[in-house]
Coordinates of C-alpha atoms and ligand atoms in Angstrom, one line a residue:
X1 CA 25.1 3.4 -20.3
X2 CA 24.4 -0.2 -19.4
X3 CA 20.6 -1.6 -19.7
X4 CA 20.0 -4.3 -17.8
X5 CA 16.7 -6.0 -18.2
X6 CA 14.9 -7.7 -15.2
X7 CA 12.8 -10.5 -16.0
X8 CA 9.8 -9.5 -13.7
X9 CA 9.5 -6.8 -11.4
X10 CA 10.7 -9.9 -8.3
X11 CA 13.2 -10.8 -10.3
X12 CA 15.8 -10.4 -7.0
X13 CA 18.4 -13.0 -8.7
X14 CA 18.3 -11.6 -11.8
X15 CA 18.5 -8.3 -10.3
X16 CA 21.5 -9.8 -7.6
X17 CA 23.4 -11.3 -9.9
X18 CA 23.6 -8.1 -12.5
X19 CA 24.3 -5.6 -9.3
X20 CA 27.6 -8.3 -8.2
X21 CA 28.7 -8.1 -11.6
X22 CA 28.0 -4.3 -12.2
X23 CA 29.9 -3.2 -8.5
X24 CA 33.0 -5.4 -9.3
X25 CA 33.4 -3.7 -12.7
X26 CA 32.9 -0.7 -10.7
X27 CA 30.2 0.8 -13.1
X28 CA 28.8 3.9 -11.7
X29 CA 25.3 4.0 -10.7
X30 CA 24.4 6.6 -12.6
X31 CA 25.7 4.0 -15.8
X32 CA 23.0 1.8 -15.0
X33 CA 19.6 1.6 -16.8
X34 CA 17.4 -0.7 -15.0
X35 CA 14.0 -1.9 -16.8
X36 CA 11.8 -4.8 -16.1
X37 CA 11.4 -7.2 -19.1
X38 CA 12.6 -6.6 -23.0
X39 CA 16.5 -6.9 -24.1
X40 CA 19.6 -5.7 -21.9
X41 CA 22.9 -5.8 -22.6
X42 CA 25.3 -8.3 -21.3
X43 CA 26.7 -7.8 -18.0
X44 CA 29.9 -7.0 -17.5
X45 CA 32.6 -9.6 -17.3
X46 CA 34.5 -9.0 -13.7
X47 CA 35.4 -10.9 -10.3
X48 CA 37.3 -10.5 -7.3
X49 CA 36.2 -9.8 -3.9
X50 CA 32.5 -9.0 -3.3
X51 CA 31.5 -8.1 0.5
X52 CA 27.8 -7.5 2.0
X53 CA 26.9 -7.7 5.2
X54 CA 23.9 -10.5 6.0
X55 CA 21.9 -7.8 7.3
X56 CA 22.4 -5.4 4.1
X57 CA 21.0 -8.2 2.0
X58 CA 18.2 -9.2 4.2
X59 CA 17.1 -5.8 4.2
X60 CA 17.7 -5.3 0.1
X61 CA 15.8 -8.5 -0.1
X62 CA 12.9 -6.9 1.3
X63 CA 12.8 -3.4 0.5
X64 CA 13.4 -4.8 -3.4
X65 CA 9.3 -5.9 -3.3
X66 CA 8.7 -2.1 -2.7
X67 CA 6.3 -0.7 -5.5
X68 CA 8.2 2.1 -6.5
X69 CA 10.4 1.9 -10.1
X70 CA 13.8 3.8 -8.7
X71 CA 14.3 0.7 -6.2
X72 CA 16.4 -1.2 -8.2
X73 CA 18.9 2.4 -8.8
X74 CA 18.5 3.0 -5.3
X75 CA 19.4 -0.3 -4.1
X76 CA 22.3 -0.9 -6.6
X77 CA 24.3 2.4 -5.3
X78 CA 24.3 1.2 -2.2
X79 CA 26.1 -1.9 -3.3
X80 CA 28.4 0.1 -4.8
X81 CA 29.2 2.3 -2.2
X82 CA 29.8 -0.6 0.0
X83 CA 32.3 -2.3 -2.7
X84 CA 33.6 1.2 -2.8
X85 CA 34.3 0.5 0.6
X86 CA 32.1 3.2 2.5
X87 CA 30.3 2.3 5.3
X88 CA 27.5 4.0 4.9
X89 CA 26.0 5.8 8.2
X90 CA 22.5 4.9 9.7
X91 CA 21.0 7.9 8.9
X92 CA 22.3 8.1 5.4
X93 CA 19.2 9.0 3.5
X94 CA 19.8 6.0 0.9
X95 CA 19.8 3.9 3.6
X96 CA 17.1 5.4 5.5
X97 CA 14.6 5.2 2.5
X98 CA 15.6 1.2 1.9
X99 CA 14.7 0.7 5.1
X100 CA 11.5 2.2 5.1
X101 CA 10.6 0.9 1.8
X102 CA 11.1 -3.0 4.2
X103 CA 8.8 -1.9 6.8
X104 CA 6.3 -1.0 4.0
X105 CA 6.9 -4.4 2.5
X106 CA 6.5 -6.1 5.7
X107 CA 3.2 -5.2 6.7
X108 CA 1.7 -5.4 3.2
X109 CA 3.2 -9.3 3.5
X110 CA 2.0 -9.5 6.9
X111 CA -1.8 -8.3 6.0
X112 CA -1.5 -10.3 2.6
X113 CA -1.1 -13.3 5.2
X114 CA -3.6 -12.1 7.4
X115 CA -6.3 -10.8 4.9
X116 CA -6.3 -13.2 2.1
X117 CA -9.4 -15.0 2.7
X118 CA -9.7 -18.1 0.6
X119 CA -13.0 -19.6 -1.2
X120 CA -13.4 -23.5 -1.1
X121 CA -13.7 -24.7 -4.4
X122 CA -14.5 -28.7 -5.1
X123 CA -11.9 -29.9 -8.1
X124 CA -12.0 -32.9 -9.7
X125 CA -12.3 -36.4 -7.8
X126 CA -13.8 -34.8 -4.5
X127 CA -9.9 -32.8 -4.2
X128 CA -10.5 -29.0 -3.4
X129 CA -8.8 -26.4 -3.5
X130 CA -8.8 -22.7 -1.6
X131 CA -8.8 -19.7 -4.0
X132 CA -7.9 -16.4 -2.8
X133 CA -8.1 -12.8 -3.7
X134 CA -5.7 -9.9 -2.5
X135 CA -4.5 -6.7 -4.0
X136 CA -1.3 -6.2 -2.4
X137 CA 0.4 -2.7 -2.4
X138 CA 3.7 -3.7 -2.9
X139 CA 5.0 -7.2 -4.6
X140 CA 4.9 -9.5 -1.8
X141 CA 3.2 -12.2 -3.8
X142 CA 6.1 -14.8 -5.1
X143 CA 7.9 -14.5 -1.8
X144 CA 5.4 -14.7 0.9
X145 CA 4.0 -17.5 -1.6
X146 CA 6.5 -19.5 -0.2
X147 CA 6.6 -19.3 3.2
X148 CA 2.6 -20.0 3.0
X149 CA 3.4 -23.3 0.9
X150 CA 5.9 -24.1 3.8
X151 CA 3.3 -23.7 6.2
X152 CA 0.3 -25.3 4.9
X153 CA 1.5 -28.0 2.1
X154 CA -0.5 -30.6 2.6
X155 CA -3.7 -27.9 1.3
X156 CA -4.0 -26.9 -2.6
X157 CA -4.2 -23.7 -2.8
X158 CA -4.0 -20.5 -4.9
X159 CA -3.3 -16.9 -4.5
X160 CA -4.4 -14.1 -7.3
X161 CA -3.1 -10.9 -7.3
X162 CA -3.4 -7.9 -9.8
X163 CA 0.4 -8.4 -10.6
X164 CA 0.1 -12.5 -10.9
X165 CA -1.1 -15.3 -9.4
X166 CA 0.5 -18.2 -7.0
X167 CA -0.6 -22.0 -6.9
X168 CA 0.4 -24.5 -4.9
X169 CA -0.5 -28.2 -5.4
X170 CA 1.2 -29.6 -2.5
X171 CA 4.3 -30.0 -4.7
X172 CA 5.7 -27.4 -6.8
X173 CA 4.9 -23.9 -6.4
X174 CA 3.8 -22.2 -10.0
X175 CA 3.0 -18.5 -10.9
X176 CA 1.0 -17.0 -13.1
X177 CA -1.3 -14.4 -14.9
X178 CA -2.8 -12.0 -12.3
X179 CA -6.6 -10.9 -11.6
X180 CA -6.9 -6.9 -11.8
X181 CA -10.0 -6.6 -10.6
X182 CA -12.1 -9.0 -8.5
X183 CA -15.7 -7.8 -6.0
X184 CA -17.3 -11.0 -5.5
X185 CA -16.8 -14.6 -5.0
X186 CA -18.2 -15.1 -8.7
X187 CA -15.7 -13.1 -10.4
X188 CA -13.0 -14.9 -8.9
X189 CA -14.8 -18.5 -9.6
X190 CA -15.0 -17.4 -13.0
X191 CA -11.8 -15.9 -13.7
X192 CA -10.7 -19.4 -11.8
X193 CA -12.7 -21.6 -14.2
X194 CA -11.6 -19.3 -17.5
X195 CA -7.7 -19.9 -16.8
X196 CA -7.0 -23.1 -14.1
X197 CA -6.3 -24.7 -17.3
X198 CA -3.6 -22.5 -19.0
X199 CA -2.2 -21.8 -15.4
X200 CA -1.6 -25.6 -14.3
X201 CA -0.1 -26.4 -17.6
X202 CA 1.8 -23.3 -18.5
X203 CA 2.7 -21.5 -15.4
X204 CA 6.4 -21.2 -14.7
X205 CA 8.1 -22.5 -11.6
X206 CA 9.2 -19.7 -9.5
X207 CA 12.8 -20.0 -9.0
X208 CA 14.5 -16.4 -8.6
X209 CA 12.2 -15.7 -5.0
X210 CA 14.4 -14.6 -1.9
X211 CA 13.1 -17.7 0.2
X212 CA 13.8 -17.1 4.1
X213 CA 15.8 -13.9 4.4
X214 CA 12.6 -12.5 2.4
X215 CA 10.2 -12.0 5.3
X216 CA 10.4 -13.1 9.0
X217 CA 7.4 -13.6 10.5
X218 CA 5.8 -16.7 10.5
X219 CA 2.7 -16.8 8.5
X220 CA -1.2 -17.1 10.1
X221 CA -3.4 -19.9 9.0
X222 CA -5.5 -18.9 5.6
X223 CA -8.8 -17.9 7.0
X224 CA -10.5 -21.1 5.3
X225 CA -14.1 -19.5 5.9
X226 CA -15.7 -18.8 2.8
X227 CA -14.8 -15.5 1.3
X228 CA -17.2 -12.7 2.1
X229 CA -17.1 -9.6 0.3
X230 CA -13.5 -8.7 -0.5
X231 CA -12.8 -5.3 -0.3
X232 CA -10.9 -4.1 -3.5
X233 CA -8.6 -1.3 -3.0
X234 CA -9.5 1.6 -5.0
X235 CA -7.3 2.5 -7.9
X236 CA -4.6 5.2 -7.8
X237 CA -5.6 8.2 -10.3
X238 CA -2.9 7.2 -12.9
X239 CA -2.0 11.2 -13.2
X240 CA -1.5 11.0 -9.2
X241 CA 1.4 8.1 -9.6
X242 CA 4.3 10.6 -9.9
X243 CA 3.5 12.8 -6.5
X244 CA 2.6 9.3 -4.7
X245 CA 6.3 8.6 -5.4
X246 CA 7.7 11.6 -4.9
X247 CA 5.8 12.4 -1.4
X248 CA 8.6 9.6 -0.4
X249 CA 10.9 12.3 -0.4
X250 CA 8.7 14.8 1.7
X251 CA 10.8 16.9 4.0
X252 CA 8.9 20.3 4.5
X253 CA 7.8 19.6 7.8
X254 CA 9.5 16.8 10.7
X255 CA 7.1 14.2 10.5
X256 CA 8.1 12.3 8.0
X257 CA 10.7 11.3 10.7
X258 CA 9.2 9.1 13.0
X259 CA 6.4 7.7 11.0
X260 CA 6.7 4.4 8.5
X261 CA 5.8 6.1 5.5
X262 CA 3.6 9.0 3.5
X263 CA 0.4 7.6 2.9
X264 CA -1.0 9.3 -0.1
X265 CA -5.0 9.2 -1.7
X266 CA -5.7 6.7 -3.3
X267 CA -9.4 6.6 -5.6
X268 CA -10.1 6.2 -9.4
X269 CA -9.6 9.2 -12.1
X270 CA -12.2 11.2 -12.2
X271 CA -13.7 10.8 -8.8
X272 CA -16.8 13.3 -8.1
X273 CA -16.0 13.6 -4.0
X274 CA -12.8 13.9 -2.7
X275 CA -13.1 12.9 1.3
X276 CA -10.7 14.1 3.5
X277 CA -9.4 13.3 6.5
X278 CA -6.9 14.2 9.3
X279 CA -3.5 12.4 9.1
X280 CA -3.2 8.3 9.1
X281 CA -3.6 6.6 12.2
X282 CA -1.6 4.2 13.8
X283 CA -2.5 1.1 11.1
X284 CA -2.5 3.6 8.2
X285 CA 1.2 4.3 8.8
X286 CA 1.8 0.6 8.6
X287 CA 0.1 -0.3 5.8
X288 CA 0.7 2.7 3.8
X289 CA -3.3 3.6 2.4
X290 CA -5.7 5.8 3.8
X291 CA -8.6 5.2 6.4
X292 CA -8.0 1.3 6.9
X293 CA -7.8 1.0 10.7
X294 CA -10.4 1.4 13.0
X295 CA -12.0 4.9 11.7
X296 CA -12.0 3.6 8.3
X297 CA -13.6 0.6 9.1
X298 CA -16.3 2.9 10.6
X299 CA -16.1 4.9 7.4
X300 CA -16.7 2.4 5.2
X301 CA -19.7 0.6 7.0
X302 CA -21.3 4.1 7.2
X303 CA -20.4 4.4 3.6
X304 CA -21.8 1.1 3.0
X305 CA -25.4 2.5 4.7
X306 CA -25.2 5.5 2.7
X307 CA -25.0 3.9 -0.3
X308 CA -21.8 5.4 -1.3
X309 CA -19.3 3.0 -2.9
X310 CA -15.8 3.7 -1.5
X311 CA -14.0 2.4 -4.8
X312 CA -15.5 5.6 -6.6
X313 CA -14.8 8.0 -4.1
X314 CA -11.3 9.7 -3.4
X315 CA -10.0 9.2 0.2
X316 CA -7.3 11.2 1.5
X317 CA -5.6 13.3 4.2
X318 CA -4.9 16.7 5.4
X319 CA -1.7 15.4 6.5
X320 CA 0.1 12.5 5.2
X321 CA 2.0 11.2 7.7
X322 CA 1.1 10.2 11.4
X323 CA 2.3 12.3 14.0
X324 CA 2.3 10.2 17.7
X325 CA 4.0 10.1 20.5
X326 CA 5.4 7.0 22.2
X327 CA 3.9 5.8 25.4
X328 CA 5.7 2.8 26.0
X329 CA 5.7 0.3 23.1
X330 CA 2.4 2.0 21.9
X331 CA 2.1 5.0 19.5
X332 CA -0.6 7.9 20.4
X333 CA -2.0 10.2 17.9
X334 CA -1.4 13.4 18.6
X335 CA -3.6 16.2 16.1
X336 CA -1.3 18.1 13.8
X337 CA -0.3 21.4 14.3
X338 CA -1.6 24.3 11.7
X339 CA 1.9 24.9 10.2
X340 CA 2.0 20.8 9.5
X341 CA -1.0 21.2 7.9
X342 CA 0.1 24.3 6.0
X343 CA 3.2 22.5 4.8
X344 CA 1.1 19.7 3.8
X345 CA -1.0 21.4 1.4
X346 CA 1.4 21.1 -0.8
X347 CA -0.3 17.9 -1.5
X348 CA -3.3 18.1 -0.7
X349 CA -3.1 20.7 -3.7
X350 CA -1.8 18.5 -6.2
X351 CA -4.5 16.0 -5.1
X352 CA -7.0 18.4 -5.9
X353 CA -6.0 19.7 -8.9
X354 CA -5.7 16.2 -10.4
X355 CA -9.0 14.1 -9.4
X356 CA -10.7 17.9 -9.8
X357 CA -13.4 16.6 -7.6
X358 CA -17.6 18.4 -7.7
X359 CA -17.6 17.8 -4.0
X360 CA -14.9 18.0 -1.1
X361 CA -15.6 16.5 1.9
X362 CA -13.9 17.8 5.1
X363 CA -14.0 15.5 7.9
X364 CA -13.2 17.2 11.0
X365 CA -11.6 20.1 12.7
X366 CA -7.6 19.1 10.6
X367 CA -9.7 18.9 7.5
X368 CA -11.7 21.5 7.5
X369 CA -8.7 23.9 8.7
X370 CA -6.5 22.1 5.6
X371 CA -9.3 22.8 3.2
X372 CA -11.2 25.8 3.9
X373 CA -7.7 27.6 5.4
X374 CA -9.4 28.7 8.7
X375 CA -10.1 27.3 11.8
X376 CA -13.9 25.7 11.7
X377 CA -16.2 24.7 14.2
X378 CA -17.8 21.8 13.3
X379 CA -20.8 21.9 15.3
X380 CA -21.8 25.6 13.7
X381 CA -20.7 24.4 9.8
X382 CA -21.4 20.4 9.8
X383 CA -24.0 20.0 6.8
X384 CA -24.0 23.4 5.2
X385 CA -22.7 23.9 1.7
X386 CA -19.6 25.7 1.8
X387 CA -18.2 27.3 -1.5
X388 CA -14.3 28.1 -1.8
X389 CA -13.3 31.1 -3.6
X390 CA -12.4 29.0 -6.8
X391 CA -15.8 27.4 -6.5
X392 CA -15.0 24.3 -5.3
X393 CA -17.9 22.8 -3.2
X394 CA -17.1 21.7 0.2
X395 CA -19.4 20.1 2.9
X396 CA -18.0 19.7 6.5
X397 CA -18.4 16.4 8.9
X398 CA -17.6 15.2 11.7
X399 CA -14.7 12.8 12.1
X400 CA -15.3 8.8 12.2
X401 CA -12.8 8.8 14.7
X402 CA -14.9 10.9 17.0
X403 CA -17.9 8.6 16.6
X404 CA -15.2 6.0 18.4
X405 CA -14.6 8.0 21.6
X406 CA -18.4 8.9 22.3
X407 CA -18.0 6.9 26.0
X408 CA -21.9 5.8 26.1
X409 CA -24.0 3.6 23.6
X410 CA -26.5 5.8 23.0
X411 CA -24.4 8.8 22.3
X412 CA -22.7 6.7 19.9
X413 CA -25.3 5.1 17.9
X414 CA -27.1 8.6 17.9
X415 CA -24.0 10.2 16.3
X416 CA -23.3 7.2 13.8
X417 CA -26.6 8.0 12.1
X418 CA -25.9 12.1 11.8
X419 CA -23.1 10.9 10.4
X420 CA -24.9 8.2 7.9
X421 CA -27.4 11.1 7.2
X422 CA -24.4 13.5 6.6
X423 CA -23.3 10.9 3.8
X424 CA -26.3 10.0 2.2
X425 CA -26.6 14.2 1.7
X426 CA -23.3 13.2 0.1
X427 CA -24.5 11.1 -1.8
X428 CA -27.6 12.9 -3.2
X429 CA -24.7 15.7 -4.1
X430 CA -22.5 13.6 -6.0
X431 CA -25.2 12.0 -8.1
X432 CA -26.8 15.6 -8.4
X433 CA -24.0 17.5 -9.8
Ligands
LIG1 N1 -7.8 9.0 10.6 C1 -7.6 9.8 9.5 O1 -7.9 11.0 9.6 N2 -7.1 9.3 8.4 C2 -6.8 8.0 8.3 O2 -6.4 7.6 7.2 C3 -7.1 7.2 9.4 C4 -7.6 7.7 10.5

């Protein structure tokens, strides 16, 4: 067995150069131990002729930020493969995977580009300097870090991340300690203030980032309004980390096909309400999390009213991935069939085993069908409190999505508060229980 030791979880040279040197020796994948920091073994000692296609490393490149530890296995055997000299087909499953793994890591680059929103800070001798906040799913930071110093170098800025923290000071790009947890402009001016000093002096130099064949859109501007509230993704249940990886895998019904990606739960251990929805929508499929596109938006300013805060609650779907059809270059939703939602309660069960929420909220007619196992008519059930056979509490809602169609003002703003009302009864149940 040969460990070989990464020196961060971006390290792509590192990672490169041991994978080269690994295929030529012609050491078996299944040989290879790959861990991220500590002591490996020396790498092999070979050479000759090593052959990948541009387009095989551009999309390794990118698919290698993916948060998920068997990336660096999975990536490695299809190098060797390709030394092997296969040619491996474009469905090949290996291949398939890597390349949704890219898409993922593309649009959590793109919205770390587009939702970063930076504070303005004055530093020393009237200088300033824009400090922003993102929690990135993937680990998007030290490359897309570049490209932004490439578009805006004549601005001092610095990125913080839960994983680490970039800083550019219109010469040298430096990383650093990360922020795991940030609400408010204060935290982040304090966390700023507590460590500017050990970051500007001790921060490394990145040097092992995949520069340009890293991402290929050209970043957006920094939003250089002052940062508002910043949303904080809620944390993963750590017991829910091994079926968020393994839903990658997911064949029991066809979606999985089509769509980007699973997109799992996400909320803290220990949630008291689980809230469930249909499947992700358009934007959800993109970004990979739950009830982040239009209906969530909705969701969470109704949340907001209610006084529920969505970093304690549990948010996931009936079904995990989207199921559209094409119209042209869009994507329409189209509502999952009952035995889609039957083969997904496969996870739905695991999710509710784990977090063991007091209260599950159904939100619509998928939801309701996923967790009370019948169809439901939300009109005659919306409110009531439902009991499953194993107890479990349950309390039916409408959709926010619905709330989007209603054609006519009124309607609209009439429903929105039923809906606020149905989640402040929410929240009286989850602080009653
Ligand atoms: N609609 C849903 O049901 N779930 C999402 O995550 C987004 C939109």
């Amino acid at each position: 067995m040969h460990k070989i030791a990464l020196n961060s979880e971006s390290d792509w040279s590192g990672w490169r150069q041991a994978a080269r040197q690994l295929a030529l020796a012609g050491i078996e994948p299944a040989e290879v131990r790959w861990t991220v920091g500590g002591k490996g073994d020396a790498l092999p000692d070979a050479s000759g002729g090593f052959h990948l296609s541009r387009s095989l490393v551009e999309l390794m490149a990118v698919a290698f930020q993916v948060r998920q530890p068997d990336r660096f296995g999975l990536l490695y055997s299809l190098v060797w493969r390709v030394q092997a000299g296969e040619t491996p087909p474009p469905d090949d499953p290996d291949l398939a995977l890597a390349r949704r793994w890219a898409l993922s890591v593309r649009a959590d680059a793109h919205r770390m580009r587009t939702n970063t929103r930076f504070l303005r800070i004055q530093e020393a001798a009237g200088a300033c300097r824009y400090l922003g906040w993102f929690a990135p799913r993937h680990f998007v930071l030290p490359a897309n870090a570049q490209l932004v110093a490439r578009r805006f170098p004549d601005l001092t800025w610095s990125i913080i991340t839960p994983d680490g923290s970039a800083h550019w000071d219109r010469a040298s790009l430096r990383f650093g300690a990360g922020l795991r947890h940030t609400a408010d402009d204060e935290t982040l001016l304090a966390w700023w203030e507590a460590h500017q000093a050990a970051i500007l002096d001790d921060a490394t130099e990145g040097t092992s980032i995949p520069a340009a064949e890293a991402v290929d859109e050209s970043p957006r501007p920094p939003d250089l309004a002052p940062v508002g509230p910043v949303v904080v993704p809620s944390e993963l249940d750590p017991s829910l980390a091994q079926p968020a990886r393994d839903i990658w895998a997911c064949r029991r019904c066809h979606l999985y096909e089509p769509a980007t990606q699973p997109v799992f739960g996400e909320g803290p251990d220990g949630a008291a309400v689980m809230f469930v929805g249909e499947q992700p929508g358009d934007q959800e499929d993109v970004i990979g999390r739950p009830f982040v596109g239009p209906a969530g938006q909705l969701m969470d300013r109704a949340m907001e009213e209610a006084g529920i805060d969505r970093r304690l609650v549990y948010i996931t779907n009936a079904v995990k991935h989207f199921k559209f059809t094409r119209r042209g270059k869009r994507r329409i939703h189209q509502t999952p069939e009952t035995p889609e939602i039957k083969a997904c309660s496969f996870w739905l069960d695991i999710e509710r085993a784990q977090v063991r929420p007091r209260l599950l909220v159904a939100m619509g007619g998928s939801a309701a069908r996923a967790v009370l196992g019948r169809p439901v008519s939300i009109t005659r059930e919306r409110g009531r409190a439902l009991t499953l056979e194993d107890g479990q509490a349950v309390f039916v809602t409408v959709h926010p999505s619905y709330l989007l169609r209603i054609p006519d003002a009124a309607g609209k703003a009439a429903a929105y508060r039923e809906f606020v009302t149905d989640l402040i009864a929410i929240r009286a149940m989850m602080s009653a229980g």
